[in-house]
Amino acid sequence: MMNAQLLSELEEVWYYKLLPERRQSICEIWQKRMEGNQPIIDDYHRLLLIHSLCLPMTQDFKSWIKLANLCRKSNRLIMADFIFKELTHAVLNEHTNSNHQAIAVPVLSSQSQQTCYHSSLIDQQLVKYEKAKYDWYCLVATRERLLLESQSVEQVLNNENNPQNDIISYNIPTLASPKKENIENTNIKLEQNHKEQLKLIEDMKEMIIKTCLPALDHLRKQTTTSIGNAQQETMIATSDRATPAASGNTLVETTQNINTIPHVSSFRVTTTNATLSSLSTSFPTVNQQEQCFRQLISKCYLRIGTWQHELFGLTNDSILAEIMKNYEYAWTYDDSNYKAQNAYAILNYDAVSYFKQRIEDASRNSQQQQAPSSSSTPATNSLASSPRSQQQEQNLDEFNDACRMLASKMIHCTISAVKSLCKSVVLSKAKRCLQNTLRLLTLWFEYGQYQEVYEAITEGIRTVPVEVWLHVLPQLIAHIDSPKLLAHQLMHHLLIDVGRQHPQALIYPLVVASKSVVCDRQFAANRVLNNMREHSHTLVHQALVVSEELIRISVLWHETWHKGLQEALVQYFVNKSIQGMIEILEPLHETIEHGSTTQNESTFLDSYSNDLTQAHVYIRRFKQTKDPNQLNQAVHLYHQVFIRIRDKLSSITSLELDHVSPRLATNFHDLELAVPGTYEPHKPPITIRNVQSYITVLTSKQRPRKISIRASDGYEYVFLLKGHEDLRQDERVMQLFGLVNEFLSANDETRRRNFIIQRYPVIPLAPNTGLLGWVTQCDTIYALIKENREKTYIKFDAELRYLLEKAPDYNQLPLLNKVEIFENTLNFFEGDDLAKILWHKSSNAEIWLDRRSNYTRSLAVMSMVGYVLGLGDRHPSNLMLDRASGKVVHIDFGDCFEVAMIREKFPEKIPFRLTRMLRKAMEVTGIDGTFRMTCEHVMDVLRNNRDSLMAVLEAFVYDPLLNWHLLEHNDNDQNATLSTTSNRFSQIDKKQYYQSHLSTINEDDNEHKSTISEKIQQQHVQESGRTIRADEIMNRVREKLSGNDFHREQPVDIPTQVELLIQQATNHENLCQLYIGWCPFW
């Protein structure tokens, strides 16, 4: 395709030479093609070389600048340097020629001379600006290289002095024979590098002050003088036509005379406007040049502020003020500069945290200073205590004054941040504004109670389009019950506005909040729902009914009682808590006492109501008499019902809609309600026509339902309906993946290779129920391996059998013995199942090669993103493989932020799953090819956008509805797997097996280790623990995105970081300690 374009443009070059009248149109065509081409350096360069047959560099210098920037970003610095030298030479020659032309041709008007001069001056300064960016990039790259060399020398010297350090040394390139002189030379070079960076900043300032600002001021004067002269000439001409005898009158008198003449007043206005309009078109070049200079000055100030921020950081108030001043100048000279507005907003946002931290540090220091004096004994001399108390009061006054000053600065920065964030959101045109919207919400929820901040937020919200808030509805709903009055009122009004303009987008999350067990949340949500009923009564009614019925379908009475009886018997047999058992069973009995509403519930009552009622009678008698016989009889009946329900559930593989939800089957057709997850602003909603009558029950532990909804567009939308599981965290993770996809699409390298995370809709229906969009043509890796081995008559758990045969007590072995048994198991089996699956399921080699490439890339992308997110529990059932494309799709994001690494039993020690079977399915070179390259590209994108990712993750971690996950160490999955495995290979007593079975509960449920009253007492203690844990998580993510994860004193570069992660993920010592259900041998 590129060769065809080259041939076509060669032909157009011929037309350009022969037909002068077509030159402008040909240039416009070339420009449009260049904008549409992929940013591949070699192709771009070949096109520009063809254009240069007609266009010199000075007439197409912006395209050449773009090529130079592409070379800089791709680290082709020699080519970039050559282009900038040629551009500088060409622009200087053009500028000199324009000056000579203006002097040699005095016939030209002053305006034409100045236009020619300023046009060449703009080009010259723009090239200087881009060249300065290139020089800064080279200096930064040199500095990173020098720091790495210095780090390597210091490491080797330390290893020579302390040989034991070799054991824990990092895999960083080291020098052969380092000397202390090398360190001194490196420090000298670093100092010189720092001076050159400072010189670049000063040169940029000098360019603004000595060249750009005087030229801009001259253009302003020229524009003002030209328009003033034109207005004067227009008025004189008009007065001559209207009243010739009054030529000596003033302008006011002339105007009065004109207005006294009938039908002339309108003629005067029309003539003047037409003349001014012609004047404005007479000087387009001057106005355009002024705008170009403004944009260039804005870019320069933005670049100066960015460089100062990179060089110094937020170390003191004076540096902060200097950086902020440059950013403020940047958006002042060009108020449409999104980058300048965004940089100013983020700086103020960071300054808020900076001043907040300083206040906390000052408070901590003050407490430490007061501690010794408070611990002094009363026996001290009273004469000496008086000066000491005066000194304490003076210190306290100084501390209060300092805190008030810091708080004032913090609030001022908060107000500036709020205003700038709103402006940047508007300028971004609702694209890539998720991170800024979340930053705005963070400031709103934390400082919205201050009147000044509240007024700034209120004013800013009026300017932000309502559609922007649709992307952060989960965060808005999470704070719907905010205890801060001003923030709560503003939230209520905003949700009402969103509900009025986009009711379909708000209805589902609002219904979830209305089902909350927290009274304040429920009340706040119902207030907004009642307001929505005024304009969307039918929609609200349908949403409530559909949500209620889907919740009913997700968890039948059989499953509710199975789960409840399981937990109750665990309380009785394992925890020895009779009260805990009764507290679990009472709500279940209240449910069946209300009677049945569906055929399925009637069947349940017919089968189990007598035994359950009788057991409840025994419980009541026990509470009155404390007779243990009554309790034993009740427990016996509950046990019998539990076994019967368990056997019944194993036979339920499908449901009929009219049996489990007759309201949806008969009464709800052709609804106004949109299909979950399909609503898009400014498009007609895709509404629900009906729910298909046949519902499939999957046989996994949670027993989710596969349901189909026929929509108004004629398509069927398939969902996975899950009960007993909170999907709100998965919803936030999908938000994060959407932002990461935007970053990957904006980067040239990752966009060209189609590095995209596959997402799916997540729609919570209640705090413990929700819908997941069905990912078509996908199977879990566990199912694929099982299917493949069944075809070849190989037992799907052959590795596990072999391992337990060699070491029945494998989990109790020391680490060295575990490694030995684990490696022996790996050597005994091939472990190439996944590679064979990809080959056998491909119809030809071309398809297989494409699928293998997609598989490797998608696995690498999610490995890096999952590492930053701290995603755990990546067992084979949580990884899916797309049968058509070969891409890896991850599901179940319940364990985030390294929760799996800090649990008590079987903590994970690997950053992502990279087991032998996954590696063998890659190309011939394994991880040393596409996988490693993809990891480095993705990590580069993530580290370059660390501020935006941190903003999203901060809102994620401190979300009041989700941070309870951070303290949960969910070991139930592992216990379930281990108990099942042990019973498979050993004979144990039935009672022990029963108790072991009871000790395993569903994947995402909490054990009732204490009664409800005890948990309420623990809530206050847990709140402080969550805050501390959230701070630790943010620091951990910050280290990962800055390269300090392995070497906190000095960040490592991206290739080194990726190498260290791969070593961790493939280390047998780490893999052999994982729990068996994770299948580390696969």
XYZ file of C-alpha atoms in Angstrom, residues 336-733:
398
model
C -7.276 26.663 24.565
C -4.053 24.792 25.400
C -5.333 21.614 27.055
C -1.862 20.447 28.055
C -1.125 23.715 29.853
C -4.442 23.713 31.682
C -4.019 20.059 32.584
C -0.467 20.558 33.864
C -1.564 23.523 35.991
C -4.443 21.470 37.411
C -2.282 18.464 38.265
C 0.385 20.671 39.866
C -2.207 22.273 42.142
C -3.653 18.837 42.878
C -0.206 17.573 43.901
C 0.402 20.762 45.874
C -2.681 19.988 47.978
C -1.144 16.659 48.974
C 2.212 18.392 49.520
C 0.779 20.922 51.986
C -1.383 18.285 53.658
C 1.690 16.141 54.266
C 3.560 19.119 55.686
C 0.707 19.800 58.121
C 0.746 16.168 59.242
C 4.532 16.232 59.669
C 4.358 19.451 61.676
C 1.651 17.994 63.896
C 3.698 14.843 64.443
C 6.818 16.843 65.330
C 4.851 19.025 67.731
C 3.518 15.984 69.548
C 7.006 14.522 69.835
C 8.332 17.782 71.306
C 5.530 17.938 73.865
C 5.952 14.307 74.898
C 9.152 14.756 77.013
C 7.750 17.721 78.915
C 4.446 15.989 79.592
C 6.306 13.023 81.081
C 8.297 15.167 83.527
C 7.645 14.606 87.239
C 6.028 17.168 89.555
C 9.227 17.205 91.646
C 10.958 19.476 89.145
C 11.852 22.967 90.224
C 8.867 25.314 90.007
C 11.147 28.222 89.144
C 12.383 26.353 86.100
C 8.948 25.131 85.079
C 7.584 28.594 84.460
C 9.988 29.481 81.600
C 9.474 26.009 80.197
C 5.685 26.432 80.093
C 6.134 29.830 78.468
C 8.404 28.247 75.868
C 5.801 25.542 75.275
C 3.082 28.131 74.775
C 5.309 30.043 72.372
C 6.073 26.866 70.425
C 2.385 26.045 70.341
C 1.524 29.487 68.992
C 4.200 29.164 66.323
C 2.892 25.735 65.418
C -0.695 27.044 65.119
C 0.422 29.955 62.968
C 2.395 27.652 60.682
C -0.525 25.248 60.371
C -2.932 28.068 59.580
C -0.589 29.340 56.874
C -0.158 25.871 55.387
C -3.901 25.237 55.536
C -4.551 28.537 53.772
C -2.124 27.585 50.999
C -3.699 24.129 50.763
C -7.212 25.537 50.353
C -5.961 28.064 47.796
C -4.370 25.270 45.762
C -7.545 23.208 46.120
C -9.639 26.007 44.631
C -7.165 26.506 41.783
C -7.066 22.764 41.157
C -10.872 22.527 41.042
C -11.175 25.378 38.539
C -8.362 24.078 36.334
C -9.627 20.504 36.427
C -13.061 21.644 35.257
C -11.487 23.655 32.427
C -9.250 20.759 31.369
C -12.226 18.384 31.350
C -14.095 20.798 29.076
C -11.083 21.256 26.789
C -10.555 17.513 26.535
C -14.035 17.224 25.010
C -14.903 14.228 27.209
C -11.960 12.226 25.845
C -9.321 10.895 28.226
C -10.833 12.895 31.072
C -11.559 10.017 33.461
C -8.443 10.663 35.532
C -9.147 14.392 35.839
C -12.778 13.775 36.719
C -11.687 11.404 39.474
C -9.170 13.969 40.732
C -11.994 16.488 40.884
C -14.167 14.042 42.830
C -11.324 13.369 45.266
C -11.009 17.069 46.068
C -14.788 17.385 46.219
C -15.255 14.573 48.730
C -12.291 15.588 50.914
C -12.490 19.392 50.922
C -16.030 20.086 49.729
C -17.139 21.152 53.208
C -15.096 24.369 52.919
C -17.290 27.181 51.628
C -14.699 28.525 49.162
C -14.062 25.072 47.706
C -17.798 24.361 47.571
C -18.411 27.538 45.572
C -15.572 26.707 43.149
C -16.939 23.176 42.627
C -20.480 24.472 42.124
C -19.298 26.987 39.544
C -17.131 24.419 37.780
C -19.848 21.771 37.562
C -22.026 24.186 35.589
C -19.379 24.289 32.845
C -18.781 20.531 32.628
C -21.019 18.560 30.231
C -23.334 16.113 31.994
C -22.039 13.248 29.842
C -18.685 13.477 31.639
C -20.258 12.297 34.894
C -21.579 9.119 33.277
C -18.044 7.662 33.329
C -17.730 8.113 37.110
C -21.221 7.133 38.237
C -19.876 4.305 40.448
C -17.755 6.807 42.376
C -20.633 9.294 42.640
C -23.014 6.646 43.938
C -20.384 5.447 46.421
C -20.506 8.880 48.114
C -24.239 9.421 47.833
C -24.540 9.265 51.631
C -21.630 11.585 52.375
C -21.845 12.941 55.947
C -20.523 16.326 54.800
C -23.578 18.524 54.294
C -22.352 20.774 51.465
C -20.839 17.896 49.505
C -23.988 15.831 50.019
C -26.285 18.624 48.781
C -24.173 19.193 45.681
C -24.084 15.456 45.002
C -27.870 15.248 45.266
C -28.405 18.098 42.776
C -25.862 16.655 40.336
C -27.475 13.199 40.379
C -30.867 14.783 39.781
C -29.478 16.580 36.714
C -27.899 13.366 35.433
C -31.131 11.465 36.029
C -33.150 14.071 34.155
C -30.915 14.031 31.058
C -29.697 10.402 31.107
C -32.102 8.317 33.215
C -31.088 5.066 31.504
C -27.461 5.490 32.616
C -28.291 6.293 36.242
C -31.100 3.850 36.927
C -29.076 0.639 37.442
C -26.440 2.011 39.891
C -29.149 3.926 41.719
C -31.237 0.783 42.188
C -28.182 -0.949 43.687
C -27.773 1.874 46.216
C -31.483 1.699 47.083
C -30.983 -1.934 48.183
C -28.154 -1.076 50.571
C -28.355 -2.229 54.181
C -27.026 1.191 55.242
C -30.065 3.349 55.980
C -28.441 6.652 54.939
C -27.430 5.251 51.530
C -30.851 3.771 50.999
C -32.581 7.027 51.948
C -30.324 9.167 49.710
C -30.835 6.829 46.739
C -34.604 6.764 47.197
C -34.665 10.581 47.227
C -33.115 10.653 43.759
C -35.381 7.804 42.574
C -38.459 9.699 43.756
C -37.303 12.710 41.755
C -36.794 10.508 38.685
C -40.330 9.151 39.069
C -41.647 12.616 38.233
C -40.365 12.370 34.644
C -39.576 8.638 34.214
C -42.094 6.796 36.368
C -42.413 3.750 34.118
C -38.662 3.385 33.749
C -38.077 3.440 37.506
C -40.834 0.885 38.112
C -39.513 -1.468 35.443
C -35.937 -1.188 36.713
C -36.938 -2.040 40.269
C -38.981 -5.046 39.176
C -36.362 -6.376 36.739
C -33.626 -6.002 39.352
C -35.708 -7.749 41.997
C -36.590 -10.653 39.705
C -33.032 -11.130 38.463
C -31.857 -11.253 42.068
C -34.532 -13.874 42.739
C -33.293 -15.931 39.772
C -29.631 -15.590 40.769
C -30.122 -17.228 44.165
C -32.966 -19.710 44.612
C -34.307 -20.716 47.995
C -32.446 -24.001 47.613
C -29.127 -22.143 47.322
C -29.965 -19.623 50.029
C -30.733 -22.387 52.508
C -27.765 -24.464 51.372
C -25.394 -21.563 52.035
C -27.130 -20.601 55.274
C -27.196 -24.143 56.662
C -23.562 -24.619 55.693
C -22.485 -21.490 57.585
C -24.725 -22.314 60.545
C -23.325 -25.822 60.892
C -19.800 -24.424 60.646
C -20.656 -22.143 63.566
C -21.934 -25.080 65.551
C -19.381 -27.795 64.768
C -16.212 -25.808 64.116
C -16.549 -22.512 66.020
C -18.705 -23.994 68.831
C -20.980 -20.958 68.600
C -24.642 -21.748 69.171
C -25.611 -18.089 69.119
C -23.805 -17.623 65.798
C -25.767 -20.509 64.293
C -29.103 -19.106 65.501
C -28.338 -15.610 64.187
C -27.737 -17.076 60.715
C -30.879 -19.226 60.668
C -33.448 -16.720 61.980
C -33.573 -14.546 58.810
C -33.961 -17.679 56.682
C -36.974 -18.843 58.671
C -38.531 -15.381 58.362
C -38.226 -15.661 54.579
C -40.212 -18.882 54.242
C -42.804 -17.710 56.770
C -43.853 -15.001 54.296
C -44.909 -17.682 51.802
C -43.944 -18.433 48.219
C -44.409 -16.310 45.087
C -43.064 -18.673 42.426
C -43.514 -22.304 41.520
C -39.904 -23.043 42.447
C -40.406 -21.625 45.925
C -43.620 -23.639 46.335
C -41.715 -26.795 45.428
C -39.101 -25.950 48.039
C -41.746 -25.527 50.730
C -43.409 -28.806 49.773
C -40.103 -30.637 50.114
C -38.466 -29.071 53.168
C -40.882 -26.829 55.086
C -42.013 -29.530 57.544
C -38.492 -30.428 58.647
C -37.370 -26.796 58.760
C -40.436 -25.748 60.737
C -39.940 -28.571 63.203
C -36.269 -27.685 63.572
C -37.237 -24.091 64.234
C -39.617 -25.264 66.977
C -36.749 -27.172 68.601
C -34.594 -24.045 68.477
C -37.293 -21.984 70.184
C -37.690 -24.610 72.897
C -33.930 -24.655 73.415
C -33.874 -20.874 73.825
C -36.570 -21.179 76.490
C -35.423 -24.299 78.351
C -31.710 -24.543 77.450
C -32.319 -28.276 76.955
C -29.410 -29.710 74.876
C -31.636 -32.494 73.553
C -33.793 -29.917 71.786
C -30.692 -28.407 70.224
C -29.360 -31.783 69.107
C -32.646 -32.654 67.437
C -32.696 -29.299 65.628
C -29.111 -29.718 64.430
C -29.907 -33.248 63.256
C -32.858 -31.999 61.175
C -30.820 -29.122 59.742
C -28.090 -31.592 58.831
C -30.541 -33.883 57.046
C -32.093 -30.978 55.112
C -28.628 -29.734 54.165
C -27.699 -33.115 52.646
C -30.971 -33.323 50.713
C -30.626 -29.788 49.340
C -27.010 -30.460 48.372
C -28.033 -33.522 46.386
C -30.889 -31.615 44.762
C -28.633 -28.734 43.667
C -26.263 -31.082 41.858
C -29.140 -32.160 39.585
C -30.313 -28.626 38.667
C -28.685 -27.726 35.329
C -31.379 -25.449 33.877
C -34.329 -23.324 34.910
C -37.580 -22.267 33.276
C -38.322 -18.577 33.530
C -42.025 -19.053 34.334
C -41.050 -21.329 37.264
C -38.557 -18.954 38.873
C -39.926 -15.547 37.797
C -43.464 -15.520 36.400
C -43.533 -11.701 36.416
C -40.696 -11.507 33.880
C -42.152 -14.354 31.843
C -45.672 -12.975 31.454
C -45.930 -9.286 32.335
C -42.710 -7.636 31.228
C -42.305 -7.325 27.470
C -41.251 -4.390 25.260
C -39.897 -2.360 28.161
C -38.606 1.199 28.231
C -35.608 -0.046 30.206
C -32.336 -0.366 28.294
C -30.430 -3.614 28.088
C -27.783 -3.498 30.854
C -24.451 -2.133 29.681
C -25.644 -0.923 26.264
C -26.617 2.703 26.912
C -24.637 5.346 25.036
C -25.357 9.090 25.214
C -26.937 10.756 22.188
C -28.025 7.398 20.752
C -31.439 5.746 20.930
C -31.457 3.286 23.832
C -31.478 -0.444 23.042
C -34.397 -1.556 25.180
C -35.423 -4.942 26.552
C -37.983 -6.808 24.487
C -38.120 -9.931 26.658
C -36.021 -12.391 28.649
C -35.572 -15.817 27.085
C -37.457 -18.564 28.910
C -34.570 -21.075 29.100
C -31.867 -20.335 31.699
C -28.701 -22.428 31.926
C -27.158 -23.128 35.338
C -23.391 -23.530 35.147
C -21.817 -26.223 37.277
C -19.090 -24.116 38.889
C -19.028 -23.530 42.630
C -21.042 -20.316 42.561
C -23.585 -21.839 40.131
C -24.080 -18.688 37.984
C -26.860 -18.474 35.375
C -26.501 -17.882 31.678
C -29.431 -15.744 30.551
C -30.323 -14.199 27.189
C -32.155 -10.917 26.686
C -33.772 -10.167 23.355
C -33.449 -6.454 22.591
C -35.270 -3.920 20.462
C -32.495 -3.993 17.837
C -33.238 -7.662 17.127
C -30.083 -9.051 18.724
C -29.744 -11.310 21.734
C -27.510 -10.137 24.568
C -26.099 -12.933 26.717
C -25.115 -12.351 30.340
C -23.745 -14.304 33.253
C -25.967 -13.712 36.287
C -23.940 -14.177 39.478
C -25.221 -14.287 43.036
C -23.316 -14.314 46.341
C -20.661 -12.055 44.784
C -19.983 -8.323 44.899
C -19.185 -7.162 41.363
C -18.537 -3.523 42.202
C -14.787 -4.117 42.376
C -14.843 -5.790 38.950
C -16.714 -2.726 37.683
C -13.917 -0.429 38.898
C -11.271 -2.699 37.347
